[in-house]
Amino acid sequence: MNLPITVTQEDLLEILLNVAPVRPVFIWGAPGIGKSALVEQFAREVELPCVSLLGSQLAPEDIIGIPQIKGDTSVFLPPKMIARKEPYVLFLDELNACSQEVQKAFYSLIHERRIGEYHLPKDSIIIGAGNRAQDSAIVKTMSSALINRMFHVQMRADTRQWIKWAQSENIHPWVIDYLIQRPDHLFSEPPKTEEPFSTPRSWHMLSDALREYGAGRREVNVQTLQMISYACLTPAHAGMFLAFTKNIKNKHMLEDIIAKEAKWPSDPKDRDVLYFLAQSFRAKLLQELPKSKQEMGGDKLSFVYRAKAMIKELSTINFEIAQMTVSAEEGEVLPDWFMVEIIRDLPRLVAQK
């Protein structure tokens, strides 16, 4: 399932607070985006214990329990983890990764809040979560009966909210500072090949590794830094993160270049730093330039003049990197009016290859 409307972490928490107490909610989202952490946060907000079941590891008897003879009849005894006396949050993680038989076992639990003769305590809450079919994860088709029993919402990563969380959770400052400059690198879609990819969870893992390797030392050596970066992140993101750390002592270099207090690095051995700065500059252009030239005020006009000069300077140092900075092939497209001015001033830069 891929819903046409997606929500951020804060939006989803609000949805859970309003909907989950009265209807089971199913959270869709890519691996590592923070679904489990959000459910745990929700449980803390409503002051209920959170019990997690992993759908991909369940058999039907793990839900409905085992039979026991009582007199002339038998009754099913549900698992102790589920059969509680006090209200709680039941989190069915990877619900759409379980078999059809396990899905059937969930029907009465989700729809009627019972397993056999056992009923969930009053005020208990049921939340499910799972990956999408395009995420290259273990996903099975959910039956229409199960889908129709739940309120569905799709979660997306929001860098601003994640950075706010990261600052409160002691995430390594290198990770925070990098993602402030490259917010588009917080999350990348799962690749078709077997390789690490960037998610909020993988950046958290990188932070943990940086702290462990750097504990009691001045800094992590270059070889270790390369190893842990490529172990956690999308390869292109790992390379740019390494360039960022190489220039960590001057983390405000892009702002200095914009302010004419520094120049683009021109030494060939600093090509990775140049590439990182150019890509950060592109991200800033996408963020700062208005869609229409008519929306531009005085401050923006000065930035536009400086931006064009910087692109020209960059092209004299490395034409290929300058070309990638304004290329439509690099993802989002720079505003048309700005590209017209680039074509006028630097026609070779945007010429077809």
Short mmCIF file of C-alpha atoms in Angstrom, two decimals:
data_model
loop_
_atom_site.label_atom_id
_atom_site.label_comp_id
_atom_site.label_asym_id
_atom_site.label_seq_id
_atom_site.Cartn_x
_atom_site.Cartn_y
_atom_site.Cartn_z
CA MET A 1 0.00 0.00 0.00
CA ASN A 2 1.20 3.48 -0.85
CA LEU A 3 -1.21 6.16 0.38
CA PRO A 4 -1.53 9.47 -1.53
CA ILE A 5 -1.24 11.45 1.73
CA THR A 6 1.78 11.11 4.03
CA VAL A 7 2.34 12.58 7.50
CA THR A 8 5.33 13.60 9.61
CA GLN A 9 6.28 12.21 13.02
CA GLU A 10 4.50 15.02 14.89
CA ASP A 11 1.38 14.69 12.75
CA LEU A 12 1.31 10.94 13.28
CA LEU A 13 1.66 11.27 17.04
CA GLU A 14 -1.35 13.59 17.01
CA ILE A 15 -3.31 11.06 14.92
CA LEU A 16 -2.47 8.28 17.36
CA LEU A 17 -3.54 10.38 20.34
CA ASN A 18 -6.92 11.10 18.71
CA VAL A 19 -7.71 7.93 16.74
CA ALA A 20 -5.89 4.99 18.34
CA PRO A 21 -7.94 5.00 21.59
CA VAL A 22 -11.11 4.30 19.57
CA ARG A 23 -9.89 2.51 16.41
CA PRO A 24 -6.87 0.28 15.59
CA VAL A 25 -4.32 2.25 13.53
CA PHE A 26 -1.92 0.77 10.95
CA ILE A 27 1.27 2.74 10.22
CA TRP A 28 2.85 2.28 6.79
CA GLY A 29 6.42 3.37 6.10
CA ALA A 30 9.86 2.40 4.87
CA PRO A 31 12.30 0.46 7.09
CA GLY A 32 14.18 2.60 9.59
CA ILE A 33 11.89 5.61 9.30
CA GLY A 34 10.97 5.54 13.00
CA LYS A 35 7.61 3.73 13.24
CA SER A 36 8.51 1.65 16.30
CA ALA A 37 10.09 4.58 18.14
CA LEU A 38 6.99 6.67 17.53
CA VAL A 39 4.67 3.99 18.94
CA GLU A 40 6.87 3.76 22.04
CA GLN A 41 6.69 7.55 22.38
CA PHE A 42 2.91 7.39 22.05
CA ALA A 43 2.73 4.73 24.80
CA ARG A 44 4.71 7.03 27.10
CA GLU A 45 2.38 9.92 26.27
CA VAL A 46 -0.71 7.92 27.28
CA GLU A 47 1.16 6.35 30.22
CA LEU A 48 0.56 2.74 29.20
CA PRO A 49 3.06 -0.13 28.91
CA CYS A 50 3.86 -1.11 25.32
CA VAL A 51 3.88 -4.80 24.33
CA SER A 52 5.42 -5.51 20.92
CA LEU A 53 4.80 -8.58 18.77
CA LEU A 54 6.84 -9.13 15.59
CA GLY A 55 4.52 -10.44 12.89
CA SER A 56 7.25 -12.06 10.82
CA GLN A 57 8.17 -14.32 13.75
CA LEU A 58 4.69 -15.41 14.87
CA ALA A 59 2.75 -18.63 14.44
CA PRO A 60 -1.06 -18.75 14.91
CA GLU A 61 -0.70 -20.43 18.32
CA ASP A 62 1.40 -17.47 19.47
CA ILE A 63 -1.80 -15.41 19.21
CA ILE A 64 -4.70 -17.72 19.99
CA GLY A 65 -2.74 -19.72 22.57
CA ILE A 66 -3.04 -23.45 23.32
CA PRO A 67 -6.11 -25.49 24.30
CA GLN A 68 -6.68 -26.73 27.82
CA ILE A 69 -9.40 -29.17 28.90
CA LYS A 70 -11.74 -27.87 31.58
CA GLY A 71 -14.40 -30.39 32.50
CA ASP A 72 -16.19 -31.54 29.40
CA THR A 73 -14.93 -28.70 27.18
CA SER A 74 -11.69 -27.13 26.10
CA VAL A 75 -10.66 -23.47 26.22
CA PHE A 76 -7.76 -21.66 24.60
CA LEU A 77 -5.30 -20.01 26.94
CA PRO A 78 -3.80 -16.92 25.30
CA PRO A 79 -0.08 -16.14 25.78
CA LYS A 80 0.88 -14.44 29.04
CA MET A 81 2.39 -11.51 27.13
CA ILE A 82 -1.03 -10.66 25.67
CA ALA A 83 -3.35 -11.82 28.47
CA ARG A 84 -2.87 -8.93 30.87
CA LYS A 85 -5.23 -7.55 33.49
CA GLU A 86 -4.30 -3.87 33.14
CA PRO A 87 -4.73 -1.77 29.94
CA TYR A 88 -1.72 -1.55 27.60
CA VAL A 89 -0.63 -0.66 24.05
CA LEU A 90 -0.40 -3.77 21.86
CA PHE A 91 2.01 -3.01 18.99
CA LEU A 92 1.79 -5.48 16.11
CA ASP A 93 5.00 -4.70 14.26
CA GLU A 94 5.56 -6.10 10.75
CA LEU A 95 1.92 -7.16 10.76
CA ASN A 96 1.87 -7.45 6.97
CA ALA A 97 4.92 -9.74 7.07
CA CYS A 98 3.09 -12.57 8.83
CA SER A 99 1.45 -15.51 7.10
CA GLN A 100 -2.23 -15.60 6.10
CA GLU A 101 -2.90 -18.00 8.97
CA VAL A 102 -1.44 -15.56 11.49
CA GLN A 103 -3.39 -12.72 9.89
CA LYS A 104 -6.58 -14.72 10.46
CA ALA A 105 -5.64 -15.12 14.12
CA PHE A 106 -5.55 -11.32 14.39
CA TYR A 107 -9.09 -10.80 13.06
CA SER A 108 -10.95 -11.11 16.35
CA LEU A 109 -8.13 -9.40 18.26
CA ILE A 110 -8.24 -6.33 16.02
CA HIS A 111 -11.97 -6.21 15.34
CA GLU A 112 -13.45 -7.43 18.64
CA ARG A 113 -10.43 -6.91 20.94
CA ARG A 114 -10.57 -10.52 22.11
CA ILE A 115 -8.77 -13.85 21.73
CA GLY A 116 -11.15 -16.72 22.32
CA GLU A 117 -12.78 -15.96 25.66
CA TYR A 118 -10.11 -13.46 26.71
CA HIS A 119 -10.94 -9.76 26.16
CA LEU A 120 -8.31 -7.03 26.19
CA PRO A 121 -8.60 -4.82 29.28
CA LYS A 122 -10.75 -1.72 28.83
CA ASP A 123 -8.76 1.27 27.43
CA SER A 124 -6.16 -0.98 25.79
CA ILE A 125 -4.94 0.26 22.38
CA ILE A 126 -3.96 -1.72 19.26
CA ILE A 127 -1.49 -0.32 16.71
CA GLY A 128 -0.06 -2.16 13.71
CA ALA A 129 2.84 -1.23 11.44
CA GLY A 130 4.53 -2.54 8.34
CA ASN A 131 6.69 -1.78 5.32
CA ARG A 132 5.42 -1.10 1.82
CA ALA A 133 5.75 -3.54 -1.09
CA GLN A 134 8.34 -1.29 -2.82
CA ASP A 135 10.65 -1.34 0.22
CA SER A 136 12.33 -4.68 -0.66
CA ALA A 137 11.33 -5.92 2.81
CA ILE A 138 9.46 -9.08 3.86
CA VAL A 139 5.91 -8.13 2.90
CA LYS A 140 2.87 -10.31 2.26
CA THR A 141 -0.48 -9.24 0.87
CA MET A 142 -2.87 -8.23 3.63
CA SER A 143 -6.38 -9.59 3.31
CA SER A 144 -9.09 -7.06 2.53
CA ALA A 145 -10.87 -8.11 5.73
CA LEU A 146 -7.83 -7.15 7.83
CA ILE A 147 -7.19 -3.93 5.90
CA ASN A 148 -10.80 -2.86 6.41
CA ARG A 149 -10.53 -3.33 10.17
CA MET A 150 -7.85 -0.64 10.61
CA PHE A 151 -7.28 3.12 10.16
CA HIS A 152 -4.37 3.51 7.71
CA VAL A 153 -1.74 6.25 7.71
CA GLN A 154 1.63 6.55 5.95
CA MET A 155 4.62 8.10 7.70
CA ARG A 156 7.38 10.13 6.05
CA ALA A 157 10.70 11.35 7.45
CA ASP A 158 10.89 15.04 8.35
CA THR A 159 14.43 16.33 8.83
CA ARG A 160 13.47 19.38 10.90
CA GLN A 161 11.57 17.27 13.39
CA TRP A 162 14.26 14.58 13.46
CA ILE A 163 17.02 17.12 14.14
CA LYS A 164 14.95 18.59 16.98
CA TRP A 165 14.65 15.07 18.42
CA ALA A 166 18.34 14.33 17.81
CA GLN A 167 19.45 17.43 19.70
CA SER A 168 17.47 16.29 22.73
CA GLU A 169 18.75 12.69 22.51
CA ASN A 170 22.50 13.46 22.42
CA ILE A 171 22.99 12.35 18.81
CA HIS A 172 26.59 12.94 17.71
CA PRO A 173 27.08 16.61 16.66
CA TRP A 174 28.72 15.60 13.36
CA VAL A 175 25.52 13.82 12.35
CA ILE A 176 23.32 16.76 13.37
CA ASP A 177 25.53 19.39 11.71
CA TYR A 178 25.74 17.35 8.50
CA LEU A 179 21.98 16.86 8.24
CA ILE A 180 21.36 20.55 8.93
CA GLN A 181 23.39 21.22 5.78
CA ARG A 182 22.03 18.24 3.83
CA PRO A 183 18.46 17.65 5.07
CA ASP A 184 17.73 15.69 1.89
CA HIS A 185 20.11 12.95 3.08
CA LEU A 186 18.13 11.92 6.16
CA PHE A 187 16.24 9.31 4.17
CA SER A 188 16.70 7.52 0.87
CA GLU A 189 14.39 4.93 -0.63
CA PRO A 190 15.53 1.31 -0.12
CA PRO A 191 17.76 0.23 -3.03
CA LYS A 192 17.08 -2.76 -5.23
CA THR A 193 20.55 -4.12 -4.48
CA GLU A 194 21.80 -5.38 -1.10
CA GLU A 195 23.57 -2.35 0.34
CA PRO A 196 23.13 0.00 3.31
CA PHE A 197 20.87 3.01 2.82
CA SER A 198 20.24 6.19 4.77
CA THR A 199 17.31 6.34 7.20
CA PRO A 200 16.76 8.02 10.58
CA ARG A 201 17.68 4.65 12.13
CA SER A 202 20.95 4.32 10.19
CA TRP A 203 22.03 7.87 11.10
CA HIS A 204 21.31 6.96 14.73
CA MET A 205 23.50 3.85 14.30
CA LEU A 206 26.29 5.98 12.84
CA SER A 207 26.02 8.34 15.81
CA ASP A 208 26.32 5.41 18.24
CA ALA A 209 29.38 4.09 16.38
CA LEU A 210 31.03 7.53 16.34
CA ARG A 211 30.55 7.87 20.09
CA GLU A 212 31.84 4.36 20.84
CA TYR A 213 34.93 4.64 18.63
CA GLY A 214 35.58 8.20 19.79
CA ALA A 215 35.13 7.45 23.51
CA GLY A 216 38.27 8.50 25.38
CA ARG A 217 40.00 9.58 22.16
CA ARG A 218 40.45 12.90 20.43
CA GLU A 219 38.93 11.75 17.14
CA VAL A 220 38.09 8.68 15.09
CA ASN A 221 40.88 7.78 12.66
CA VAL A 222 40.18 8.11 8.92
CA GLN A 223 40.07 4.37 8.18
CA THR A 224 37.57 3.68 10.97
CA LEU A 225 35.46 6.66 9.95
CA GLN A 226 35.28 5.35 6.38
CA MET A 227 34.33 1.88 7.59
CA ILE A 228 31.49 2.96 9.89
CA SER A 229 30.11 5.52 7.41
CA TYR A 230 29.84 3.05 4.55
CA ALA A 231 28.47 0.43 6.97
CA CYS A 232 25.43 2.60 7.77
CA LEU A 233 24.62 4.97 4.92
CA THR A 234 23.80 5.13 1.24
CA PRO A 235 27.26 5.03 -0.43
CA ALA A 236 26.92 8.50 -1.98
CA HIS A 237 25.83 9.94 1.37
CA ALA A 238 28.70 8.19 3.16
CA GLY A 239 31.21 9.74 0.75
CA MET A 240 29.81 13.21 1.30
CA PHE A 241 29.67 12.74 5.07
CA LEU A 242 33.37 11.84 4.98
CA ALA A 243 34.08 15.01 3.01
CA PHE A 244 32.13 16.97 5.60
CA THR A 245 34.15 15.50 8.48
CA LYS A 246 37.36 16.23 6.59
CA ASN A 247 36.37 19.87 6.69
CA ILE A 248 34.82 19.73 10.16
CA LYS A 249 37.08 22.45 11.59
CA ASN A 250 35.53 24.89 9.14
CA LYS A 251 31.94 23.71 9.06
CA HIS A 252 30.70 27.17 8.07
CA MET A 253 32.82 27.26 4.90
CA LEU A 254 29.85 27.51 2.53
CA GLU A 255 28.50 30.55 4.38
CA ASP A 256 32.02 32.04 4.24
CA ILE A 257 32.17 31.51 0.46
CA ILE A 258 28.75 33.14 0.03
CA ALA A 259 29.95 36.07 2.17
CA LYS A 260 33.16 36.33 0.05
CA GLU A 261 35.24 35.51 3.11
CA ALA A 262 36.54 32.27 1.56
CA LYS A 263 36.90 30.68 -1.87
CA TRP A 264 35.96 27.32 -3.34
CA PRO A 265 38.75 24.81 -2.52
CA SER A 266 40.79 24.37 -5.69
CA ASP A 267 43.42 21.80 -4.67
CA PRO A 268 42.78 18.46 -6.48
CA LYS A 269 43.17 16.56 -3.19
CA ASP A 270 40.17 18.48 -1.85
CA ARG A 271 37.84 17.39 -4.66
CA ASP A 272 35.61 15.49 -2.22
CA VAL A 273 35.25 18.65 -0.08
CA LEU A 274 34.50 20.69 -3.20
CA TYR A 275 31.83 18.19 -4.23
CA PHE A 276 30.22 18.30 -0.77
CA LEU A 277 30.21 22.10 -0.71
CA ALA A 278 28.76 22.28 -4.24
CA GLN A 279 25.97 19.84 -3.37
CA SER A 280 25.25 21.78 -0.16
CA PHE A 281 25.14 24.95 -2.26
CA ARG A 282 22.64 23.30 -4.62
CA ALA A 283 20.47 22.32 -1.64
CA LYS A 284 20.61 25.93 -0.41
CA LEU A 285 19.57 27.22 -3.85
CA LEU A 286 16.59 24.85 -3.87
CA GLN A 287 15.60 26.08 -0.43
CA GLU A 288 16.25 29.81 -0.83
CA LEU A 289 15.26 30.66 -4.41
CA PRO A 290 11.59 31.57 -4.88
CA LYS A 291 9.61 29.71 -7.55
CA SER A 292 8.76 32.99 -9.25
CA LYS A 293 11.09 35.93 -9.88
CA GLN A 294 8.26 38.30 -8.92
CA GLU A 295 8.42 36.96 -5.33
CA MET A 296 12.04 38.07 -4.91
CA GLY A 297 12.86 40.87 -2.46
CA GLY A 298 16.05 42.87 -2.00
CA ASP A 299 17.86 40.30 0.15
CA LYS A 300 17.05 37.50 -2.28
CA LEU A 301 18.24 39.62 -5.21
CA SER A 302 21.68 40.02 -3.61
CA PHE A 303 21.82 36.28 -2.99
CA VAL A 304 20.92 35.57 -6.64
CA TYR A 305 23.73 37.81 -7.93
CA ARG A 306 26.19 36.13 -5.56
CA ALA A 307 24.91 32.65 -6.47
CA LYS A 308 25.50 33.25 -10.19
CA ALA A 309 29.01 34.52 -9.47
CA MET A 310 29.74 31.45 -7.31
CA ILE A 311 28.58 29.09 -10.05
CA LYS A 312 30.86 30.88 -12.51
CA GLU A 313 33.80 30.62 -10.07
CA LEU A 314 33.03 26.96 -9.47
CA SER A 315 32.99 26.23 -13.21
CA THR A 316 36.55 27.54 -13.57
CA ILE A 317 37.73 25.10 -10.88
CA ASN A 318 35.71 22.02 -11.84
CA PHE A 319 33.29 22.30 -14.76
CA GLU A 320 31.72 18.87 -14.10
CA ILE A 321 30.83 19.69 -10.48
CA ALA A 322 29.46 23.09 -11.51
CA GLN A 323 27.33 21.36 -14.13
CA MET A 324 25.96 18.91 -11.55
CA THR A 325 25.10 21.84 -9.27
CA VAL A 326 22.58 23.21 -11.78
CA SER A 327 21.63 19.94 -13.48
CA ALA A 328 18.02 18.80 -13.65
CA GLU A 329 19.33 15.23 -13.45
CA GLU A 330 20.31 15.65 -9.80
CA GLY A 331 16.75 15.36 -8.44
CA GLU A 332 14.77 18.54 -7.80
CA VAL A 333 14.94 21.25 -10.46
CA LEU A 334 16.09 24.82 -9.84
CA PRO A 335 13.48 27.52 -10.68
CA ASP A 336 13.01 28.14 -14.40
CA TRP A 337 13.72 31.88 -14.17
CA PHE A 338 17.07 31.20 -12.47
CA MET A 339 18.01 28.59 -15.09
CA VAL A 340 17.22 31.12 -17.85
CA GLU A 341 19.75 33.49 -16.32
CA ILE A 342 22.34 30.71 -16.02
CA ILE A 343 21.78 29.77 -19.68
CA ARG A 344 22.24 33.41 -20.65
CA ASP A 345 25.44 33.90 -18.64
CA LEU A 346 26.96 30.40 -18.85
CA PRO A 347 25.40 28.60 -21.84
CA ARG A 348 28.00 25.80 -21.90
CA LEU A 349 27.15 24.88 -18.31
CA VAL A 350 23.65 23.69 -19.19
CA ALA A 351 24.36 22.45 -22.70
CA GLN A 352 23.12 18.95 -23.49
CA LYS A 353 25.81 16.31 -23.02
#
